[in-house]
Short mmCIF file of C-alpha atoms and ligand atoms in Angstrom, two decimals:
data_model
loop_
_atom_site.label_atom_id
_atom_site.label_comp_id
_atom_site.label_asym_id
_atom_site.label_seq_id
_atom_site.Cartn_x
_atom_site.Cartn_y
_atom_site.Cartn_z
CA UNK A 1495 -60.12 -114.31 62.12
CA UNK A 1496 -62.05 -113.74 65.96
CA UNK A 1497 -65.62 -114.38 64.93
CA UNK A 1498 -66.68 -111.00 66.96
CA UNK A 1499 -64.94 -109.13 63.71
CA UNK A 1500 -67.47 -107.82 61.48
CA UNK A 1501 -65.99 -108.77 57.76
CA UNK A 1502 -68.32 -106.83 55.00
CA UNK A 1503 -67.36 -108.13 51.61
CA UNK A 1504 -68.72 -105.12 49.77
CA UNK A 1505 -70.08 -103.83 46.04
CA UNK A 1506 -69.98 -100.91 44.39
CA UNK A 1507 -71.05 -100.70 40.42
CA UNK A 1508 -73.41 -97.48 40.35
CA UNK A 1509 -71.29 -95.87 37.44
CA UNK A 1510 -68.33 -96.76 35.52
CA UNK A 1511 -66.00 -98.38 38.42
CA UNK A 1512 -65.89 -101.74 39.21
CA UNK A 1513 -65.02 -101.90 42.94
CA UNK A 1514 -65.01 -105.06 45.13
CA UNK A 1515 -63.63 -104.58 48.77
CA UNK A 1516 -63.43 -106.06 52.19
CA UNK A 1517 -63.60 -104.16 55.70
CA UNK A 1518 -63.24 -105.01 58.86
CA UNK A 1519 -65.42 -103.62 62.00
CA UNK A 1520 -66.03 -100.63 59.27
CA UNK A 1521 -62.72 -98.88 59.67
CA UNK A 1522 -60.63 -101.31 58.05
CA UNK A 1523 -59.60 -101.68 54.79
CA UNK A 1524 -58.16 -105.34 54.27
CA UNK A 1525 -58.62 -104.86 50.10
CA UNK A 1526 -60.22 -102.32 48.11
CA UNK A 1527 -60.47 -103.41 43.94
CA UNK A 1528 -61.63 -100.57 41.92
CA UNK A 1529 -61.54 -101.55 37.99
CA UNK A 1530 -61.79 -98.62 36.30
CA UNK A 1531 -63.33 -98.00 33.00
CA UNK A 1532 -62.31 -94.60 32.15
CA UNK A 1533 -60.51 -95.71 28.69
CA UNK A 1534 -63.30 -97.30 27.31
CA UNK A 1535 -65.37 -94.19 27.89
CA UNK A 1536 -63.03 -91.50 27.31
CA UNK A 1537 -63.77 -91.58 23.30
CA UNK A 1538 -67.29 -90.56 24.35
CA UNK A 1539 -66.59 -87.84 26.56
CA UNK A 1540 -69.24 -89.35 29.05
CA UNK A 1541 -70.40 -92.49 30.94
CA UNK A 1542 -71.69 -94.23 28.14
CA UNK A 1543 -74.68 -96.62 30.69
CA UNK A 1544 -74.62 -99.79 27.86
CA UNK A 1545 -70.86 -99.70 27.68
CA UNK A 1546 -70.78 -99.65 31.39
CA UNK A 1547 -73.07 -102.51 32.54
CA UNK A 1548 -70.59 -104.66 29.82
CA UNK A 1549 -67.60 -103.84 32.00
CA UNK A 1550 -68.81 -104.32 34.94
CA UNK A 1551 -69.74 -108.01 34.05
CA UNK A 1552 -66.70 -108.63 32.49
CA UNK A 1553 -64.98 -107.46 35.64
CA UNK A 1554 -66.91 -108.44 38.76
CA UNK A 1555 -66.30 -111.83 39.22
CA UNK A 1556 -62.32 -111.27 38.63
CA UNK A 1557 -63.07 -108.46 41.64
CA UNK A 1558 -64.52 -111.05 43.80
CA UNK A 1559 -61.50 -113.14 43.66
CA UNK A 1560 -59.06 -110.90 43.68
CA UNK A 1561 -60.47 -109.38 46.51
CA UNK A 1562 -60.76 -112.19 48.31
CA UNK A 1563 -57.10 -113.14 47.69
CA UNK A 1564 -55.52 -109.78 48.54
CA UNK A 1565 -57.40 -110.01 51.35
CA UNK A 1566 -56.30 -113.61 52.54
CA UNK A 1567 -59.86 -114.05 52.97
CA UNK A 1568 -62.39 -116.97 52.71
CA UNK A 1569 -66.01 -116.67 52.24
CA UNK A 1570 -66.33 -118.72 55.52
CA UNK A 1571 -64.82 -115.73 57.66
CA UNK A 1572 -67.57 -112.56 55.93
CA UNK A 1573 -69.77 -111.63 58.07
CA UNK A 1574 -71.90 -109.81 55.72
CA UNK A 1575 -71.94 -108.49 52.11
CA UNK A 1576 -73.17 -105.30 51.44
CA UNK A 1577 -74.54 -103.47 47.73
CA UNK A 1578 -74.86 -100.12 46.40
CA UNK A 1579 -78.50 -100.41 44.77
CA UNK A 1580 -78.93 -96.61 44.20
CA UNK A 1581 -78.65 -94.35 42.77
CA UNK A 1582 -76.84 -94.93 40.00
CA UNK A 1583 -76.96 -95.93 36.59
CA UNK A 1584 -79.89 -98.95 36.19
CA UNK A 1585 -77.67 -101.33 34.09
CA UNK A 1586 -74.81 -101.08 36.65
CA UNK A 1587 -76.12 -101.19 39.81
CA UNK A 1588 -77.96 -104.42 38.88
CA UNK A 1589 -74.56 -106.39 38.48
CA UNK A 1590 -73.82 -105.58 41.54
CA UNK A 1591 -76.90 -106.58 43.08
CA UNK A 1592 -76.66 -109.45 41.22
CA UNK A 1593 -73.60 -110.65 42.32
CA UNK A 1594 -73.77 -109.39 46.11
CA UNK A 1595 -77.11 -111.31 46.12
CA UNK A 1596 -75.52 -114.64 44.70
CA UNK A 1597 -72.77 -114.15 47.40
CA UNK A 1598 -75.15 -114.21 49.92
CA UNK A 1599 -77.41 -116.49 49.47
CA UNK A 1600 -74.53 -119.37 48.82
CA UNK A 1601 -72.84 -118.51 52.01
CA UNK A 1602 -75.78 -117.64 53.46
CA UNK A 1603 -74.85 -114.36 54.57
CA UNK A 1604 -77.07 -110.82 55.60
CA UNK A 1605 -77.19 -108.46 52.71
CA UNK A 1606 -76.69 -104.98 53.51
CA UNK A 1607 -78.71 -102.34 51.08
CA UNK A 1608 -76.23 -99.04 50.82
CA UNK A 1609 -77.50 -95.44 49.26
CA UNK A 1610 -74.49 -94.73 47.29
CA UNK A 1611 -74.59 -91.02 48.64
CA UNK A 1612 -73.93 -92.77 52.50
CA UNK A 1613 -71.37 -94.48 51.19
CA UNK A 1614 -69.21 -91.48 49.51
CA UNK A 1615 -69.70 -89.55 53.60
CA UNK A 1616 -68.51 -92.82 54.95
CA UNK A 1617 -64.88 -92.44 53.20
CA UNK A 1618 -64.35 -89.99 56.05
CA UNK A 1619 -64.70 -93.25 58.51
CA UNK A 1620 -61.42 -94.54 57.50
CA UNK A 1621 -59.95 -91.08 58.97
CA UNK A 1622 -61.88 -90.98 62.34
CA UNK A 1623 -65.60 -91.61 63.42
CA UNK A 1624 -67.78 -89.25 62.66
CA UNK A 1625 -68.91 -86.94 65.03
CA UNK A 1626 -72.97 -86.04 65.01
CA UNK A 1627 -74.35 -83.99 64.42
CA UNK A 1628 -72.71 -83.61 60.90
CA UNK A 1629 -72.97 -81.72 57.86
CA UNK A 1630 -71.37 -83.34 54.61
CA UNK A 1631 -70.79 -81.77 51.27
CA UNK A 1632 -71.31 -84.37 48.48
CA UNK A 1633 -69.77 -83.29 44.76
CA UNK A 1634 -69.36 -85.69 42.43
CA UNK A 1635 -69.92 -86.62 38.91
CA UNK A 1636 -73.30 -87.62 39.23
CA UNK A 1637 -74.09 -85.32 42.54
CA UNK A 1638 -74.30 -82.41 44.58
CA UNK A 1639 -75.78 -82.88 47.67
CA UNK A 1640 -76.01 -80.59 51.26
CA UNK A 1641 -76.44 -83.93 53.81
CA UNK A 1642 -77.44 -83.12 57.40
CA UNK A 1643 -76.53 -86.04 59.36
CA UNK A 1644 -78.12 -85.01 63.03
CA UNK A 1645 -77.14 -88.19 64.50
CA UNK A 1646 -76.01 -91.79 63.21
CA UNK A 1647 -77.94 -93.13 61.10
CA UNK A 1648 -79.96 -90.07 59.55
CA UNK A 1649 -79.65 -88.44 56.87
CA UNK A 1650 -81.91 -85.67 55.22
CA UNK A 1651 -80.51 -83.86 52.06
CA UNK A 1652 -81.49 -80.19 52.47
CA UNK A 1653 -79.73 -78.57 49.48
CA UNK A 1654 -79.08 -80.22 46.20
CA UNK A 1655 -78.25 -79.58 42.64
CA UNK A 1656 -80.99 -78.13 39.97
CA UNK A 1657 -79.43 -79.45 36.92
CA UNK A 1658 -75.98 -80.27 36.22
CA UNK A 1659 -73.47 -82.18 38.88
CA UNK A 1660 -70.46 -80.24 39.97
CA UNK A 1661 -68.28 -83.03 38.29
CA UNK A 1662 -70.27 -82.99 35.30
CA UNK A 1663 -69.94 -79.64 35.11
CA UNK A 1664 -66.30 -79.49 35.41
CA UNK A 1665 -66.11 -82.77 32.35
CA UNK A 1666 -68.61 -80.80 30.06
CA UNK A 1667 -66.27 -77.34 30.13
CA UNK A 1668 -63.10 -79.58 30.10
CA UNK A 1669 -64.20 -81.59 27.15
CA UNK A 1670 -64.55 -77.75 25.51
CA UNK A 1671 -61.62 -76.82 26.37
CA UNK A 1672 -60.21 -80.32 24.73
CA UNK A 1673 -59.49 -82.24 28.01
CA UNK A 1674 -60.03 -85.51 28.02
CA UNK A 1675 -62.80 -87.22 30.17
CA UNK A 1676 -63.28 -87.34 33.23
CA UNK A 1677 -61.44 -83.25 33.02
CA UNK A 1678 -61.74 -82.32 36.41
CA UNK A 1679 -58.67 -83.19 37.80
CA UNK A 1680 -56.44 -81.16 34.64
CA UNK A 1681 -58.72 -78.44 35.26
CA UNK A 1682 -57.86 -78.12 38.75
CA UNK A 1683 -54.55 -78.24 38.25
CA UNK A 1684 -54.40 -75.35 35.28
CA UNK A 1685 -56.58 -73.53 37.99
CA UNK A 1686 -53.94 -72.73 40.03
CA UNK A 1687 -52.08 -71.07 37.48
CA UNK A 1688 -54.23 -68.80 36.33
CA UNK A 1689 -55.77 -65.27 37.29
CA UNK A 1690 -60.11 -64.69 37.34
CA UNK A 1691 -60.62 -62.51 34.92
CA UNK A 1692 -63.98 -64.06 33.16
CA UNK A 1693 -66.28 -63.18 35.95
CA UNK A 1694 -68.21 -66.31 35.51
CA UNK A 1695 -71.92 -66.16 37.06
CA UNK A 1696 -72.32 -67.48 40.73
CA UNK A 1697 -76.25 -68.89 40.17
CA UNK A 1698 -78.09 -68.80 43.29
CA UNK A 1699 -75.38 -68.01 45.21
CA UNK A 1700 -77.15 -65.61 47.20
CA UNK A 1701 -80.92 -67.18 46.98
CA UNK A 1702 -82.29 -68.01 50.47
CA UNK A 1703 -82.62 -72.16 49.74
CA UNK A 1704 -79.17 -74.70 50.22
CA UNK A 1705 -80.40 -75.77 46.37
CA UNK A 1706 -77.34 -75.26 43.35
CA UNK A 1707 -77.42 -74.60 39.92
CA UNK A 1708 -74.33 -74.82 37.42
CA UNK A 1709 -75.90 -75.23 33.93
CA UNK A 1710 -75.97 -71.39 33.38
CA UNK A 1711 -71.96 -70.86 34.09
CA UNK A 1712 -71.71 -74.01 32.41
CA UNK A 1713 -73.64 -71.88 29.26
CA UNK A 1714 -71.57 -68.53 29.98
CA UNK A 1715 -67.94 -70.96 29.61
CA UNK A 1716 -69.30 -72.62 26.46
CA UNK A 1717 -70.34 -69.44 24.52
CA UNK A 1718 -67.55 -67.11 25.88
CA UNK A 1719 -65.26 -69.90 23.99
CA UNK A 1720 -67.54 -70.41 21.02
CA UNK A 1721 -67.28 -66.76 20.60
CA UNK A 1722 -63.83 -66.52 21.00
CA UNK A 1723 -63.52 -69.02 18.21
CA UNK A 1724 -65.48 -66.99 15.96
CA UNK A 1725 -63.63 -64.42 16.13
CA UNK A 1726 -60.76 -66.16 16.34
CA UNK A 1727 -59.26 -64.78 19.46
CA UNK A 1728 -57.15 -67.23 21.46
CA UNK A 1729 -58.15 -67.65 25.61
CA UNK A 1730 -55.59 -67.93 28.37
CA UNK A 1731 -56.13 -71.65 29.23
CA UNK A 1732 -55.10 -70.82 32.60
CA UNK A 1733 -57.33 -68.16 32.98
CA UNK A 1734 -60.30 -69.90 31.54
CA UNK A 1735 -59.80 -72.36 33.95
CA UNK A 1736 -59.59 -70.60 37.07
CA UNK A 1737 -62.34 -68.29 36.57
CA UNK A 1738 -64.50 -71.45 36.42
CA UNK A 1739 -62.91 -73.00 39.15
CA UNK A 1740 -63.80 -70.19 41.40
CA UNK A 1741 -67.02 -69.62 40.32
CA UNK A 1742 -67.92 -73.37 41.41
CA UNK A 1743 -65.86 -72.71 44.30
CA UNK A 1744 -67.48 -69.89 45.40
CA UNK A 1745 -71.11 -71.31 45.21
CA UNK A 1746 -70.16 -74.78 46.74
CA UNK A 1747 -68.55 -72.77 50.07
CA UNK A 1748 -70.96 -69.75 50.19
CA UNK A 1749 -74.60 -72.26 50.21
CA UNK A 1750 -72.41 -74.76 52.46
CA UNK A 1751 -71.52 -72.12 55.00
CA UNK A 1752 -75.16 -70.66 54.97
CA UNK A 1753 -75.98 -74.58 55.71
CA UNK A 1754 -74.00 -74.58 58.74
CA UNK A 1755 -75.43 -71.34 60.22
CA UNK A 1756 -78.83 -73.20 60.39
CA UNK A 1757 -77.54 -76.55 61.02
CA UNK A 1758 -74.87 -75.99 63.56
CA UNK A 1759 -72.88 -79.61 62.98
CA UNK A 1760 -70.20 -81.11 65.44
CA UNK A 1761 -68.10 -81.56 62.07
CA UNK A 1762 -68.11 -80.40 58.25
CA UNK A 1763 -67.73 -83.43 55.49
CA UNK A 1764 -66.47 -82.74 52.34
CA UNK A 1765 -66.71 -86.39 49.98
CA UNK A 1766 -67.40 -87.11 46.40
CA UNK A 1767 -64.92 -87.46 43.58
CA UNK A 1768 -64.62 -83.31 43.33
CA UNK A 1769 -63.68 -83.40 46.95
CA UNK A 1770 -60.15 -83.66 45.40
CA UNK A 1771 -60.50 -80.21 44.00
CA UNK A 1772 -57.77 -78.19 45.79
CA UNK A 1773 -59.93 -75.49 45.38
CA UNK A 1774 -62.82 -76.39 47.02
CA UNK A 1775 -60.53 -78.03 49.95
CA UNK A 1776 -58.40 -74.51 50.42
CA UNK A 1777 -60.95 -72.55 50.61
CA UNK A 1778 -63.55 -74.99 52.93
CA UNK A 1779 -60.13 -75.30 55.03
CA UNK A 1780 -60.53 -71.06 55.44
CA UNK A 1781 -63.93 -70.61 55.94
CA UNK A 1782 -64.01 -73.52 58.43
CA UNK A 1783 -61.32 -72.32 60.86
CA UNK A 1784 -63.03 -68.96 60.48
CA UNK A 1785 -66.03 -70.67 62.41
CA UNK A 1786 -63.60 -73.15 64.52
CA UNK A 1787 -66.06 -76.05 62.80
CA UNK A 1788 -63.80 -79.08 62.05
CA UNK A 1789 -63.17 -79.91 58.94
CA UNK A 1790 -62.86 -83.78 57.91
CA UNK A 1791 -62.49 -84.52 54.38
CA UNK A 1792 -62.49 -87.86 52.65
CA UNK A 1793 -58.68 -89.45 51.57
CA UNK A 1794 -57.88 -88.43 48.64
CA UNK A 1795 -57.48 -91.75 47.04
CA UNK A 1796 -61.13 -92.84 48.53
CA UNK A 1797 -62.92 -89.80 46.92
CA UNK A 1798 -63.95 -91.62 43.78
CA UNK A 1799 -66.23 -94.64 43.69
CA UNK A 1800 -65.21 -97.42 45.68
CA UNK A 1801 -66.23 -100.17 47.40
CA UNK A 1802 -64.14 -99.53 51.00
CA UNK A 1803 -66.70 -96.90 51.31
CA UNK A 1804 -69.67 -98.70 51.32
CA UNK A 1805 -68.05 -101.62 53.61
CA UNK A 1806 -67.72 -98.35 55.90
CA UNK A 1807 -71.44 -97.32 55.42
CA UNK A 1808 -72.66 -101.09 55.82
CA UNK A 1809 -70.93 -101.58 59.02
CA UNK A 1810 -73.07 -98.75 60.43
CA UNK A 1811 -76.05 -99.85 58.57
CA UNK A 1812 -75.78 -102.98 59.88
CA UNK A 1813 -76.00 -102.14 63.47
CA UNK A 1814 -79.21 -99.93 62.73
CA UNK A 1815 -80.70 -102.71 61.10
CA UNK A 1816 -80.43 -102.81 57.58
CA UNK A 1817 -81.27 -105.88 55.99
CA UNK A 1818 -82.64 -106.67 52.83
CA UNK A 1819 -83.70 -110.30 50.99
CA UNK A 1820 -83.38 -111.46 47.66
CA UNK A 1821 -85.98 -109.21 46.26
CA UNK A 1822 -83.63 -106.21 46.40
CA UNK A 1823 -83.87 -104.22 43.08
CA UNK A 1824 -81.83 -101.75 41.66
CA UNK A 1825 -83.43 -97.65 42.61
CA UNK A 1826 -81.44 -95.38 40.49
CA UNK A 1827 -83.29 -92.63 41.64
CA UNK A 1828 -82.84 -93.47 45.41
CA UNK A 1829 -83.45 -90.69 47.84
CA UNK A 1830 -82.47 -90.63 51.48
CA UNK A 1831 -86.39 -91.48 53.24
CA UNK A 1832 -86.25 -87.79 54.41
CA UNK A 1833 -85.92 -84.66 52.25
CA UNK A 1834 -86.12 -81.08 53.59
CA UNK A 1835 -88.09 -79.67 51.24
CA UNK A 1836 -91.08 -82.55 52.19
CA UNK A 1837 -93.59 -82.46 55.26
CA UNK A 1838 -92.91 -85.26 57.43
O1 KG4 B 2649 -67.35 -89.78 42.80
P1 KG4 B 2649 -66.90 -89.98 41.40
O2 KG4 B 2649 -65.72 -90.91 41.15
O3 KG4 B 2649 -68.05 -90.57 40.52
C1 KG4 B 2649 -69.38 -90.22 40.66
O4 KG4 B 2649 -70.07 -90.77 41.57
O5 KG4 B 2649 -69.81 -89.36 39.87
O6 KG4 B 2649 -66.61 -88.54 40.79
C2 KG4 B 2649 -66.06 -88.35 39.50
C3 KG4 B 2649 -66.08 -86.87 39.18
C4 KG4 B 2649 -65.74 -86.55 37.72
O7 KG4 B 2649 -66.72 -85.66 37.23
C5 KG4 B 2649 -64.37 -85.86 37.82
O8 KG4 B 2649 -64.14 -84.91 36.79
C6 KG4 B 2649 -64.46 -85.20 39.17
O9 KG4 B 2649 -65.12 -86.16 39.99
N1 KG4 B 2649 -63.14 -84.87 39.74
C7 KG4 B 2649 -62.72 -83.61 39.99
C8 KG4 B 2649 -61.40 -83.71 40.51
N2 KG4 B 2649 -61.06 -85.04 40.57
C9 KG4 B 2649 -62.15 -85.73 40.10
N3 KG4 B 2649 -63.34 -82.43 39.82
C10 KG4 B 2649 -62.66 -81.32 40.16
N4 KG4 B 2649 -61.39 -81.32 40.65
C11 KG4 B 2649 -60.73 -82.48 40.84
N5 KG4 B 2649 -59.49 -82.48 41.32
ZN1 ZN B 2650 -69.96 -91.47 43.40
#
């Protein structure tokens, strides 16, 4: 291995995935474990945080070493090791830390702190550098998040969710329709069968702020079902699905194409497990080349947690001077140091 390689053996344990991978100069991906725990949880219908943190212990240490053998890797050639410690789930992320931490200091090797959000955007550096400044879209189970990037390095959220997650919202509505956890991905897929004919609400679709809200149509699916049931009147699956899928559609695209009128970016970023949503990517593709903004959107099979992602993020990190020492603690609530809505 030429010792002027960077070599990031990185972490990622914030929910229920169990990811160990290692990168090279950032846009490498020599290995990439993800150990997935969506079995164990599915009989919930949720992340279930106890049942998580077990996993994850069970698995990391088989990660490490299967990592390290895919790779053809010895500790002697990292470089660096790098750790999601927020946010995320409390539990989780401190197995992680725990074992990136233990790595380290036995090889004696810089730790690299990662905001989880960072790392989702940085899935997109496997497909090109970005270019700054940049505007990312993050959806995912556990966010929602409007990221102006105005150059490397910075990031300031300037829209986020109210109350539910996209993904969440998408798993709740699934798990009424009887789809099986984690539902987005079936209900995409029955989506594009089916005609809108629900007129689902669009909440704050048209408010002047870059701020979403999805517990209301996730109230209007639920009761327009219950009520259905009552009565005993049987929904178009299809149909159900669709008008849902649009609705969330149409709020994601319409707030992230305000965004871009005020932050004119270089590039948009779309990232975060629901950045598989065909949906959302057909119609971002649209309004995009409407406004001749490129449109870079994370690889499909790097959407979900992973640890490639945060090797990616690290790299960068790392050459802005991210360090941190043996006193690193888990933040589930982590926030990027600079939020719109605050006077700095
Ligand atoms: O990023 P991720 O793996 O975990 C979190 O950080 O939350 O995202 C998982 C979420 C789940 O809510 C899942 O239902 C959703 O992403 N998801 C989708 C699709 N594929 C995964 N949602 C909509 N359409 C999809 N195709
Ligand atoms: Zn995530």
């Amino acid at each position: 291995m030429d010792k002027k390689d960077s070599l990031i053996l990185s972490f990622e344990t914030s929910c229920d995935e169990t990811s160990v991978a290692i990168i090279k100069n950032g846009t490498e991906i020599l290995t990439n474990i993800v150990a997935t725990q969506i079995k164990s949880h599915q009989r919930f219908g949720g992340v279930v945080p106890e049942v998580a943190s077990r996993h994850h212990i069970e698995q990391i240490t088989i990660c490490i070493n299967d990592a390290l053998k895919d790779a053809g890797v010895t500790y002697d050639d990292l470089t660096g090791v790098a750790i999601t410690y927020g946010p995320g789930l409390v539990g989780s992320l401190l197995v992680g830390i725990t074992a990136a931490k233990t790595v380290a200091w036995a090889h004696n090797l810089p730790l690299i702190p990662v905001n989880h959000i960072a790392g989702h955007i940085y899935a997109t550096n496997f497909e090109h550098p970005i270019e700054f400044p940049a505007l990312a879209l993050v959806v995912s189970g556990g966010h929602t998040e409007l990221v102006w990037m105005p150059e490397e390095g910075e990031f300031k959220i300037i829209g986020e969710t109210r109350d539910d997650a996209a993904g969440e919202t998408f798993d709740k509505i699934g798990r009424v329709m009887g789809i099986n956890y984690p539902a987005g991905p079936k209900v995409d897929e029955l989506a594009h069968s089916g005609k809108d004919t629900f007129n689902f609400p669009r909440a704050m679709a048209k408010e002047d702020n870059f701020d979403f809200s999805f517990s209301g149509l996730k109230s209007a699916f639920i009761n327009t079902v219950h009520h259905a049931d009552q009565i005993n009147e049987e929904l178009n699956q299809a149909d159900l699905a669709t008008s849902f899928q649009n609705a969330v559609v149409d709020v994601l695209a319409s707030k992230a194409m305000r965004a871009l009128d005020k932050y004119p970016a270089k590039e948009f970023i779309l990232a975060g497990g629901v950045a598989a949503n065909r949906g959302i990517r057909e119609r971002l593709t649209m309004e995009l080349e409407k406004r001749k903004v490129p449109f870079v959107k994370a690889p499909l099979k790097l959407c979900g947690d992973n640890a490639a992602m945060i090797g990616a993020a690290a790299e960068m990190l790392q050459r802005h001077g991210a360090k941190a020492d043996m006193s690193l603690n888990a933040d589930p609530g982590l926030e990027f140091e600079w939020q719109a809505n605050e006077e700095h």
